[in-house]
XYZ file of C-alpha atoms in Angstrom:
758
model
C -45.451 39.288 107.057
C -42.126 40.612 105.795
C -41.264 44.272 106.356
C -38.150 44.623 104.117
C -38.012 43.781 100.406
C -35.070 43.790 98.012
C -35.233 45.183 94.473
C -35.211 41.715 92.922
C -38.127 40.626 95.124
C -40.185 43.683 94.176
C -39.589 43.026 90.469
C -40.353 39.325 90.792
C -43.656 39.892 92.636
C -44.943 42.249 89.861
C -46.757 44.599 92.241
C -49.186 47.285 91.008
C -47.799 50.806 90.983
C -44.170 49.592 91.009
C -41.619 50.030 88.187
C -40.572 46.833 86.486
C -36.816 47.486 86.316
C -34.041 47.884 88.861
C -33.187 51.338 87.563
C -36.811 52.439 87.757
C -37.196 51.271 91.369
C -33.920 52.921 92.462
C -34.903 56.177 90.748
C -38.350 56.271 92.374
C -36.941 55.274 95.795
C -34.455 58.148 95.650
C -37.104 60.623 94.493
C -39.651 59.643 97.178
C -36.991 59.025 99.889
C -37.983 55.446 100.666
C -36.736 54.019 103.961
C -33.838 51.698 103.054
C -31.103 49.660 104.655
C -28.136 47.642 103.301
C -29.074 44.149 102.238
C -27.289 41.423 104.231
C -27.566 38.706 101.592
C -25.160 37.750 98.854
C -24.693 40.494 96.286
C -25.363 43.410 98.642
C -27.568 46.265 97.507
C -30.485 47.848 99.352
C -33.828 46.648 100.627
C -36.821 48.903 101.269
C -39.364 48.998 104.091
C -42.989 48.103 103.492
C -44.228 51.508 104.707
C -42.234 53.306 101.975
C -43.797 51.457 99.033
C -46.693 52.985 97.014
C -50.182 52.455 98.406
C -51.252 50.056 95.650
C -48.159 47.858 96.105
C -48.466 47.927 99.887
C -52.140 46.920 99.800
C -51.350 44.083 97.406
C -48.609 42.774 99.727
C -51.013 42.913 102.680
C -53.632 41.068 100.653
C -51.198 38.346 99.633
C -50.066 37.928 103.231
C -53.604 37.151 104.452
C -54.263 33.430 104.935
C -56.498 31.797 102.360
C -59.624 30.420 104.008
C -60.550 26.878 102.913
C -63.691 26.488 100.893
C -66.791 25.326 102.700
C -67.354 21.602 102.193
C -70.264 20.627 100.032
C -73.298 19.589 102.075
C -73.926 15.887 102.217
C -76.836 15.832 104.648
C -79.692 18.229 105.160
C -80.533 19.425 108.592
C -84.023 18.642 109.782
C -86.350 21.596 109.334
C -87.080 23.534 112.450
C -90.563 22.912 113.736
C -92.726 26.004 113.688
C -94.321 25.595 117.109
C -95.515 28.371 119.346
C -94.178 28.016 122.835
C -96.780 29.052 125.449
C -95.483 31.476 128.085
C -95.506 30.343 131.693
C -96.947 33.534 133.046
C -100.157 34.910 131.447
C -99.729 38.367 132.944
C -96.171 38.703 131.568
C -97.336 37.642 128.120
C -100.172 40.187 128.131
C -97.836 42.940 129.325
C -95.389 42.115 126.516
C -98.200 42.322 123.941
C -99.379 45.672 125.300
C -95.785 47.021 125.089
C -95.396 45.851 121.485
C -98.583 47.708 120.515
C -96.789 51.025 120.939
C -94.388 50.133 118.095
C -97.000 49.159 115.515
C -97.235 51.314 112.415
C -99.228 51.462 109.197
C -101.963 48.933 108.410
C -101.230 46.868 111.522
C -101.828 49.852 113.772
C -105.029 50.704 111.828
C -106.426 47.183 112.363
C -105.581 47.276 116.045
C -107.246 50.678 116.564
C -110.399 49.641 114.625
C -110.864 46.430 116.656
C -110.182 48.252 119.914
C -112.883 50.865 119.102
C -115.434 48.122 118.286
C -114.590 46.246 121.509
C -115.073 49.454 123.469
C -118.471 49.953 121.806
C -119.479 46.337 122.638
C -118.319 46.776 126.242
C -120.468 49.907 126.629
C -123.509 48.015 125.219
C -122.910 45.095 127.615
C -122.925 47.455 130.566
C -126.281 48.756 129.312
C -127.646 45.176 129.200
C -127.356 44.674 125.425
C -125.679 41.507 124.091
C -123.070 41.362 121.359
C -125.433 40.074 118.613
C -127.633 43.233 118.335
C -124.514 45.391 118.364
C -123.002 43.554 115.399
C -126.321 43.789 113.491
C -126.577 47.545 114.062
C -122.878 47.987 113.106
C -123.279 46.102 109.853
C -126.446 48.127 109.079
C -124.538 51.372 109.618
C -126.675 52.538 112.519
C -123.773 52.870 114.969
C -121.487 55.894 115.007
C -117.790 54.931 114.530
C -114.778 56.706 113.094
C -114.356 56.672 109.302
C -111.014 54.806 109.637
C -112.706 52.002 111.615
C -115.559 51.754 109.124
C -113.073 51.609 106.235
C -110.853 48.996 107.915
C -113.716 46.721 109.129
C -116.875 47.222 107.016
C -118.619 44.239 108.676
C -118.106 42.214 111.845
C -119.526 39.034 113.427
C -120.192 38.081 117.059
C -117.597 35.289 116.861
C -114.918 37.723 115.686
C -115.731 40.135 118.498
C -115.495 37.359 121.116
C -112.166 36.164 119.584
C -110.738 39.675 119.768
C -111.655 39.879 123.425
C -109.877 36.599 124.149
C -106.765 37.795 122.250
C -106.507 40.950 124.343
C -106.883 38.982 127.556
C -104.278 36.395 126.602
C -101.737 38.224 124.409
C -102.306 41.959 124.786
C -103.290 44.679 122.346
C -100.618 43.788 119.770
C -102.528 40.584 118.875
C -105.396 42.711 117.488
C -103.110 43.718 114.624
C -103.228 40.122 113.388
C -100.463 38.084 111.749
C -100.700 39.318 108.181
C -97.706 39.138 105.818
C -94.501 37.155 106.349
C -94.000 35.841 109.838
C -90.468 36.420 111.111
C -88.473 33.256 111.554
C -90.762 31.032 109.513
C -89.305 31.432 106.017
C -87.231 28.854 104.123
C -83.868 30.476 104.924
C -84.691 30.693 108.646
C -86.163 27.185 108.703
C -82.954 25.686 107.277
C -80.085 27.250 109.264
C -77.400 26.141 106.807
C -78.871 28.474 104.181
C -78.602 31.476 106.492
C -75.064 30.492 107.491
C -74.064 30.171 103.843
C -75.500 33.592 102.993
C -73.695 35.181 105.933
C -70.427 33.633 104.744
C -71.101 34.911 101.233
C -71.745 38.460 102.504
C -68.621 38.296 104.631
C -66.499 37.662 101.541
C -68.510 39.673 98.996
C -70.405 42.460 100.823
C -71.074 44.318 97.545
C -72.476 41.322 95.660
C -76.055 41.378 94.409
C -78.823 39.068 95.619
C -78.898 37.330 92.227
C -75.270 36.220 92.679
C -75.982 34.973 96.199
C -79.016 33.004 94.969
C -76.965 31.493 92.120
C -74.266 30.475 94.608
C -76.851 28.815 96.903
C -78.226 26.798 94.021
C -74.723 25.717 93.009
C -74.026 24.490 96.556
C -77.313 22.952 97.692
C -79.368 22.094 94.595
C -78.087 18.485 94.558
C -79.456 15.213 93.225
C -80.474 13.811 96.632
C -81.818 10.619 95.102
C -78.276 9.591 94.168
C -77.027 9.934 97.764
C -76.969 7.013 100.229
C -79.812 6.893 102.719
C -77.532 7.653 105.667
C -76.332 10.858 103.927
C -79.575 12.025 102.388
C -81.134 12.751 105.793
C -84.639 14.134 105.586
C -84.350 14.911 101.924
C -83.375 17.828 99.727
C -83.288 21.426 100.893
C -85.907 23.590 99.150
C -84.340 26.515 97.284
C -85.652 30.010 98.067
C -86.467 32.366 95.234
C -84.347 35.348 94.247
C -86.808 37.733 95.904
C -86.699 35.701 99.109
C -82.913 35.872 99.165
C -83.039 39.607 98.432
C -85.504 40.213 101.301
C -83.400 38.133 103.703
C -80.198 39.998 102.760
C -81.949 43.364 103.070
C -83.301 42.450 106.525
C -79.878 41.127 107.611
C -78.200 44.367 106.513
C -80.692 46.408 108.541
C -80.351 44.269 111.642
C -76.533 44.182 111.413
C -75.886 47.616 109.964
C -72.622 48.177 111.855
C -71.193 44.770 110.904
C -72.178 45.179 107.252
C -70.630 48.663 107.114
C -67.422 47.251 108.629
C -67.289 44.629 105.880
C -68.289 46.983 103.062
C -66.274 50.112 103.899
C -63.987 50.050 106.968
C -63.268 53.786 106.680
C -66.966 54.640 106.645
C -67.486 52.336 109.624
C -64.854 54.308 111.522
C -66.654 57.540 110.700
C -70.137 56.302 111.632
C -69.753 53.630 114.309
C -66.271 53.661 115.833
C -66.588 54.803 119.445
C -64.763 57.970 120.411
C -66.106 58.439 123.923
C -62.749 59.277 125.502
C -60.971 62.631 125.617
C -57.840 62.561 123.443
C -56.594 65.783 125.029
C -57.223 64.857 128.670
C -53.481 64.492 129.316
C -52.607 67.889 127.792
C -51.601 70.325 130.547
C -49.739 73.195 128.865
C -49.250 74.966 125.543
C -46.815 73.425 123.056
C -46.982 70.085 124.817
C -48.190 68.266 121.693
C -48.589 69.425 118.089
C -50.418 67.412 115.451
C -49.536 67.683 111.746
C -51.490 66.564 108.701
C -52.065 67.351 105.013
C -55.132 67.255 102.794
C -55.781 68.048 99.119
C -57.564 71.357 98.725
C -61.090 71.040 97.348
C -60.440 74.025 95.064
C -58.882 74.036 91.600
C -56.527 77.017 91.441
C -55.228 78.782 88.360
C -52.230 76.408 88.269
C -54.030 73.238 89.293
C -54.908 71.530 92.543
C -52.783 72.174 95.639
C -52.442 70.642 99.091
C -53.054 72.327 102.440
C -50.765 71.440 105.334
C -51.903 72.124 108.894
C -50.591 72.020 112.465
C -52.630 72.411 115.669
C -51.576 72.949 119.285
C -53.709 70.597 121.380
C -53.835 72.787 124.496
C -54.861 76.068 122.873
C -56.352 74.763 119.560
C -54.286 77.349 117.660
C -53.717 76.421 114.009
C -51.400 77.300 111.154
C -52.042 76.458 107.494
C -49.668 76.369 104.543
C -50.589 75.982 100.850
C -48.168 73.948 98.736
C -48.307 72.320 95.309
C -47.625 68.962 96.958
C -47.153 67.826 100.518
C -43.392 67.331 100.770
C -40.708 67.657 103.417
C -39.757 71.216 102.415
C -43.385 72.370 102.776
C -43.686 70.698 106.194
C -40.447 72.416 107.257
C -41.849 75.784 106.149
C -45.062 75.183 108.145
C -42.973 74.148 111.168
C -40.963 77.362 110.918
C -44.123 79.494 110.929
C -45.443 77.709 114.001
C -42.084 77.844 115.825
C -41.784 81.581 115.341
C -45.404 82.233 116.348
C -45.901 79.753 119.201
C -42.503 78.536 120.435
C -40.913 75.079 120.593
C -43.149 72.020 121.233
C -42.290 68.939 123.249
C -43.915 66.399 120.899
C -44.790 66.511 117.194
C -47.322 63.858 116.062
C -47.524 63.010 112.364
C -48.645 60.147 110.204
C -46.229 57.790 108.474
C -46.276 59.512 105.060
C -43.006 60.011 103.228
C -43.221 63.777 103.672
C -43.387 63.412 107.471
C -40.853 60.614 108.072
C -38.190 61.956 105.700
C -34.605 62.313 106.835
C -34.843 66.082 106.460
C -37.772 66.428 108.883
C -36.314 63.898 111.341
C -33.062 65.872 111.321
C -34.960 69.088 112.072
C -36.842 67.576 115.021
C -33.640 66.039 116.362
C -31.729 69.309 116.086
C -34.504 71.201 117.916
C -34.925 68.549 120.611
C -38.529 67.726 119.594
C -39.853 64.193 120.111
C -41.293 62.880 116.841
C -44.224 60.473 117.292
C -45.522 58.663 114.190
C -49.033 57.203 114.157
C -49.670 53.697 112.912
C -50.586 53.239 109.217
C -54.264 53.847 108.384
C -55.059 55.050 111.933
C -56.183 58.688 111.620
C -57.929 58.517 115.004
C -54.501 58.576 116.664
C -54.309 62.301 115.808
C -58.005 63.253 116.014
C -57.644 66.995 116.619
C -56.056 67.889 113.274
C -58.432 65.484 111.497
C -61.448 67.160 113.106
C -60.043 70.595 112.315
C -59.630 69.792 108.614
C -63.244 68.574 108.514
C -64.400 71.903 109.952
C -62.199 73.833 107.536
C -63.163 71.922 104.386
C -66.928 72.168 105.108
C -66.936 75.898 105.843
C -66.327 78.949 103.671
C -64.039 77.101 101.262
C -67.197 75.689 99.660
C -68.043 79.237 98.541
C -64.726 79.911 96.776
C -64.525 79.929 92.956
C -63.184 76.659 91.630
C -64.724 74.544 94.418
C -64.862 70.922 93.219
C -66.575 69.163 96.122
C -65.366 66.810 98.818
C -65.907 63.529 96.956
C -66.749 62.087 93.557
C -70.487 62.449 94.162
C -70.070 66.151 94.912
C -67.996 66.646 91.769
C -70.618 64.926 89.624
C -73.337 67.102 91.139
C -71.330 70.258 90.447
C -70.689 69.124 86.906
C -74.379 68.440 86.398
C -75.177 72.060 87.253
C -73.451 73.246 84.123
C -75.705 74.260 81.281
C -76.299 71.692 78.579
C -74.865 74.109 76.033
C -71.610 74.245 78.005
C -71.259 70.466 77.923
C -72.658 69.746 74.465
C -69.390 69.811 72.523
C -66.944 68.966 75.340
C -67.097 65.365 76.474
C -66.350 64.591 80.139
C -65.677 68.238 80.833
C -64.528 68.843 84.428
C -65.141 71.846 86.652
C -63.373 74.881 85.261
C -60.184 76.168 86.898
C -60.677 79.267 89.007
C -58.770 82.504 88.841
C -57.443 82.022 92.374
C -53.688 81.605 92.766
C -51.817 79.765 95.485
C -51.040 83.110 97.156
C -54.770 83.988 97.173
C -55.648 80.672 98.798
C -52.857 81.166 101.370
C -54.266 84.588 102.254
C -57.735 83.049 102.640
C -56.335 80.306 104.934
C -54.487 82.830 107.117
C -57.595 85.000 107.528
C -59.781 81.965 108.218
C -57.336 80.636 110.843
C -57.198 84.037 112.582
C -61.000 84.132 112.782
C -61.054 80.496 113.940
C -58.763 81.282 116.874
C -61.097 84.033 118.066
C -64.191 81.780 118.146
C -65.276 79.930 121.327
C -64.516 76.205 121.346
C -66.514 73.534 123.124
C -63.358 71.557 123.856
C -61.911 74.623 125.608
C -64.904 75.130 127.874
C -66.373 77.867 125.714
C -63.135 79.871 125.510
C -61.328 80.865 122.336
C -57.728 79.794 121.570
C -56.575 83.392 121.903
C -58.137 83.678 125.352
C -56.537 80.420 126.494
C -53.010 81.414 125.459
C -53.488 84.929 126.841
C -54.384 83.483 130.244
C -51.337 81.185 130.406
C -49.054 82.574 133.148
C -45.811 80.647 132.597
C -43.073 81.419 130.025
C -42.940 79.604 126.680
C -39.730 78.375 125.047
C -38.933 80.351 121.910
C -36.202 80.650 119.268
C -35.526 84.358 118.924
C -33.086 84.320 115.970
C -34.988 83.553 112.783
C -31.754 82.971 110.858
C -30.961 79.985 113.068
C -34.263 78.433 112.008
C -33.487 79.215 108.383
C -30.237 77.280 108.647
C -31.818 74.291 110.357
C -34.978 74.132 108.250
C -33.561 74.821 104.793
C -33.363 71.579 102.859
C -30.127 70.856 101.003
C -30.346 68.260 98.181
C -29.157 64.701 98.899
C -29.621 65.086 102.627
C -27.219 68.028 102.949
C -24.036 65.911 102.958
C -21.141 66.932 100.711
C -17.482 65.950 100.274
C -14.855 68.719 100.407
C -12.823 68.256 97.213
C -9.462 69.727 96.266
C -10.822 70.797 92.873
C -13.882 72.935 93.617
C -14.386 72.823 97.404
C -18.096 72.157 98.068
C -20.692 72.166 95.306
C -24.380 72.823 96.073
C -26.755 72.882 93.091
C -23.880 73.551 90.644
C -22.584 76.437 92.768
C -19.049 76.124 94.195
C -18.164 77.336 97.690
C -14.633 77.927 99.053
C -13.419 78.905 102.502
C -10.350 79.048 104.767
C -12.074 76.810 107.312
C -12.374 73.929 104.834
C -8.681 73.535 103.964
C -8.162 71.153 106.883
C -11.112 68.965 105.818
C -10.324 68.189 102.176
C -11.590 64.695 101.378
C -13.953 64.629 104.373
C -17.756 64.380 104.330
C -19.497 67.359 105.929
C -23.109 68.428 106.437
C -24.094 71.652 104.700
C -26.577 74.269 105.920
C -27.391 77.450 104.092
C -29.513 80.511 104.659
C -31.875 81.236 101.729
C -31.605 84.941 102.520
C -27.826 84.815 102.151
C -27.258 82.405 99.274
C -23.578 83.268 98.919
C -22.626 81.552 102.200
C -22.903 77.992 103.513
C -22.222 76.615 106.978
C -20.543 73.250 107.500
C -20.875 70.764 110.369
C -19.129 67.444 110.928
C -20.821 64.115 111.571
C -21.168 65.057 115.273
C -23.080 68.271 114.389
C -20.088 70.374 115.464
C -19.560 73.616 113.573
C -16.503 73.470 111.270
C -16.685 76.792 109.502
C -18.268 78.584 106.622
C -17.559 78.886 102.911
C -18.603 81.405 100.292
C -19.318 81.566 96.596
C -17.304 84.416 95.104
C -19.731 84.836 92.216
C -22.669 85.404 94.615
C -20.889 87.508 97.235
C -19.093 89.707 94.675
C -15.583 88.786 95.871
C -12.677 87.818 93.612
C -12.456 84.084 93.126
C -8.695 84.341 92.460
C -8.101 86.189 95.707
C -10.335 83.777 97.625
C -8.574 80.743 96.153
C -5.150 82.283 96.851
C -6.115 82.971 100.449
C -7.334 79.397 100.903
C -4.151 78.017 99.343
C -2.004 80.196 101.595
C -3.969 79.035 104.640
C -3.437 75.425 103.589
C 0.309 75.957 103.154
C 0.609 77.568 106.552
C -1.334 74.763 108.186
C 0.727 72.104 106.424
C 3.948 73.854 107.433
C 2.852 74.043 111.043
C 1.824 70.399 111.079
C 5.057 69.387 109.333
C 7.264 71.290 111.802
C 5.397 69.767 114.728
C 5.783 66.299 113.259
C 9.498 66.787 112.639
C 10.083 68.026 116.182
C 8.380 64.943 117.477
C 10.325 62.644 115.125
C 13.767 63.898 116.159
C 13.668 61.924 119.386
C 13.336 58.634 117.482
C 16.067 59.017 114.765
C 13.976 57.523 111.938
C 16.726 58.263 109.357
C 18.722 55.294 110.722
C 15.761 52.924 110.406
C 17.321 50.778 107.673
C 20.584 50.342 109.590
C 18.685 49.533 112.801
C 16.554 46.892 111.099
C 19.566 45.405 109.268
C 21.581 45.091 112.481
C 18.623 43.372 114.144
C 18.388 40.928 111.249
C 22.132 40.249 111.359
C 21.901 39.500 115.049
C 19.435 36.738 114.212
C 21.608 35.174 111.447
C 22.576 31.477 111.721
C 26.002 30.373 110.245
C 25.710 27.205 108.138
C 28.680 25.017 106.882
C 29.782 25.448 103.217
C 27.909 23.438 100.605
C 29.205 20.530 98.415
C 31.905 21.154 95.712
C 30.793 22.353 92.238
C 30.982 20.284 89.017
C 30.971 21.826 85.543
C 27.915 20.928 83.523
C 27.630 21.299 79.728
C 25.521 20.256 76.761
C 25.931 20.762 72.989
C 23.481 23.646 73.124
C 25.450 25.318 75.926
C 28.703 24.899 73.942
C 27.087 26.307 70.779
C 25.815 29.336 72.727
C 29.294 29.895 74.153
C 30.855 29.874 70.667
C 28.324 32.437 69.459
C 29.569 34.854 72.080
C 33.133 34.824 70.675
C 34.097 38.013 68.681
C 33.911 37.616 64.851
C 37.127 37.800 62.764
C 38.073 41.109 61.117
C 36.709 41.290 57.488
C 38.971 42.135 54.496
C 37.209 45.284 53.056
C 38.611 47.339 50.145
C 38.627 51.137 50.677
C 35.879 53.206 48.918
C 36.186 56.908 48.151
C 33.960 59.452 49.941
C 32.332 60.570 46.670
C 31.489 56.985 45.881
C 29.941 56.399 49.337
C 27.800 59.578 49.041
C 26.571 58.570 45.608
C 25.635 55.096 46.909
C 23.856 56.597 49.900
C 21.785 58.908 47.733
C 20.961 56.111 45.336
C 19.788 53.847 48.157
C 17.750 56.689 49.653
C 16.139 57.379 46.301
C 15.329 53.692 45.868
C 13.799 53.442 49.367
C 11.839 56.653 48.897
C 10.534 55.429 45.587
C 9.294 52.266 47.274
C 7.298 54.339 49.785
C 6.240 57.223 47.542
C 3.559 59.361 49.212
C -0.012 59.117 48.088
C -0.983 62.255 46.226
C -4.275 63.733 47.581
C -6.962 65.595 45.666
C -6.141 69.314 45.438
C -8.671 72.116 45.268
C -6.198 74.538 43.583
C -2.803 74.540 41.845
C -1.351 76.514 44.722
C -2.263 73.712 47.140
C -0.363 71.152 45.018
C 2.718 73.370 44.885
C 2.639 73.880 48.647
C 2.216 70.102 49.202
C 5.239 69.366 46.967
C 7.422 71.811 48.921
C 6.163 70.421 52.263
C 7.311 66.893 51.326
C 10.886 68.077 51.373
C 10.866 70.935 53.919
C 8.420 69.543 56.521
C 8.561 65.771 56.105
C 12.277 65.600 55.312
C 12.053 63.569 52.092
C 15.040 63.816 49.709
C 14.224 66.013 46.750
C 15.507 63.279 44.432
C 12.499 61.148 45.419
C 10.082 63.605 43.808
C 8.672 62.487 40.520
C 9.548 64.264 37.322
C 5.866 65.106 36.912
C 5.727 66.960 40.273
C 8.942 68.838 39.519
C 7.719 69.909 36.082
C 4.349 71.013 37.545
C 6.004 73.256 40.151
C 8.371 74.767 37.536
C 5.418 75.517 35.285
C 3.415 77.185 38.076
C 6.323 79.440 39.029
C 6.587 80.584 35.434
C 2.875 81.339 34.915
C 2.208 82.742 38.418
C 4.814 85.266 39.558
C 2.818 85.768 42.800
C 4.262 82.499 44.093
C 7.580 84.294 44.567
C 5.971 86.448 47.277
C 3.441 84.114 48.886
C 5.329 80.816 49.160
C 8.119 81.852 51.626
C 5.516 82.822 54.246
C 4.189 79.263 54.350
C 7.292 77.900 56.092
C 9.245 78.642 59.258
C 12.024 81.235 59.297
C 14.754 78.661 59.786
C 13.628 76.904 56.577
C 13.775 80.023 54.358
C 17.277 79.199 53.084
C 16.290 75.600 52.356
C 13.256 76.942 50.499
C 15.367 79.213 48.272
C 17.690 76.332 47.443
C 14.765 74.003 46.703
C 13.020 76.616 44.533
C 16.173 77.063 42.483
C 16.361 73.305 42.039
C 12.748 73.218 40.826
C 13.348 76.003 38.271
C 16.510 74.298 36.924
C 16.002 72.288 33.742
C 16.431 68.526 34.279
C 19.072 68.252 31.492
C 21.327 70.729 33.286
C 22.291 68.272 36.013
C 22.882 64.610 36.409
C 20.803 62.772 38.931
C 22.568 61.042 41.828
C 21.312 57.694 40.656
C 22.977 58.242 37.255
C 26.200 59.266 38.969
C 26.094 56.100 41.085
C 25.578 53.986 38.021
C 28.453 55.779 36.228
């Protein structure tokens, strides 16, 4: 079975509980910290380990990987029925002893028949010793003249001499058990037992479908064996068709098989329940434990109490030598919660040698593995679905969950059946108008449940334990004579156990230093590591500082956030910049001192001389011949200077008039588009801006625009004061000249175009 799966494979297999898109799988893998590795195939990407996938997807992959068993072939010949013959035992005494032993196990009506016949035989034996034969005894018994127990009289109202003699022979040959008779179904003589293929087929059916009803099994038998035997050849038909048992017969056979093979049936029906009821645990899982903190076991379980803010999880750790425990209440079982529980145990107990966990994502995360590696703790992970590999914490949680927690408000039971029973206790009036109403939330908070767990654990450690020889965990640790390894500085644990997002790795940038949760940290020690990837640790009690390590877990330095420490960010940045300049200057001077011995400034000359020393002198090439074409000649003629033109002189006034006329004509061709104005003042300002800001000649303005501006100046004297402030100071003189031009009547001057025409 494969262990690694790419994103495309997971999408293609359409597994339950898995997103159906690449983005969805990548997002969930990052959130749940799936175990991944680079994909070696074409296209690259990542592939994820089977143990990281959701439970539903993982179970489906395991199911698909199981080989498909071939269907049983249809029967073509019936086995000969087993002859119901009674095999006589070789030794009469052994047979009688076996019958006498079986009599002790008889119950009910069979035992009543045996006791009644035995009492009558004893009465007949007493009469025989007195010289009375069996016939008068039977007559007196039937007439009611003999004293017997009421049970015997009720079981055997009348008897005969032949019956009495037969009973005597049965005791002599088969023991007391034969007096019970052979009433009811005789074991091994039914249809299913007579035809072994029927029993084998039913066992195969139960193996595949242990929860199926007897009616389905009977229907399957009929479909397989209820054939038309008359249509089969004689050599295949055998002794004839197999008789079909009834539904009740199949039900009785299945019920008897389940009782006789209870362990096997439980293993097929519910493997977890089989582990709880039948799996042998005769060994001592702590026999190899010799000292405190040798092995710790971790586990998590959902709390069977609904708190004020919903259901929480309880995380636990136990020391196998002393049976001391620590509990931690968390909303969910995640790596940060496990780290917090580990910190509590480390401070209280010391440092363990081995930490045993299951293979859940919260226990095999990179954060927790990094903590165990930094503390020198060996991390052992149990196999999937094997809780018996850490039995002590499992047994502890069973004791905890079935104790006083059942008396807390908001208790919801240990399973679905318990929850239904608790729900049924509610009054009918409480459930009348609320369909499927669950158990009400309690008023307990997570802090209240944590206080309860701490008090319960303290009392648990003071109780005697059978596994400790009747001693309590406190007495065991108090009697330990040797020292225990401890971490005295709690701040060191805070740094190692505090989880930093994205695994704690950051890149030192030149823009903002190191950013952790949108908070920027700067420091003198980081100036030499700009562009490098560093691991970040931070103390939650001192949020303004972070501590940086390189990829070899060597301390680089620390950085601070000026906003959190109260320092000046400008001063901190200036100090870091100065430190960088000093370091660069020192490195530059050292590099230059080293470079002086090699004269790198003459590198070009050195290389050129080396190349010239490798030059090879070749003889001159063949003589050149001029080549030409008509196109080449035409191109050469175009390069010759043109002859001087014969131009008549033009006066300066004439040239200026022509220039203005051409400018007016060009401006008229590209006249600006007049926008929509919200006020007359805006149109006046726009007309002035065409000349003063955009540089258009005033002659290009239309007569309509000029007349509009002249009219506005006459009806609004305020324009004289407000308009000059709309333009720059250096354009004030141009504005005054342009305003005078606007106010001048058009007949008072001759336009440049008219002058050019004249």
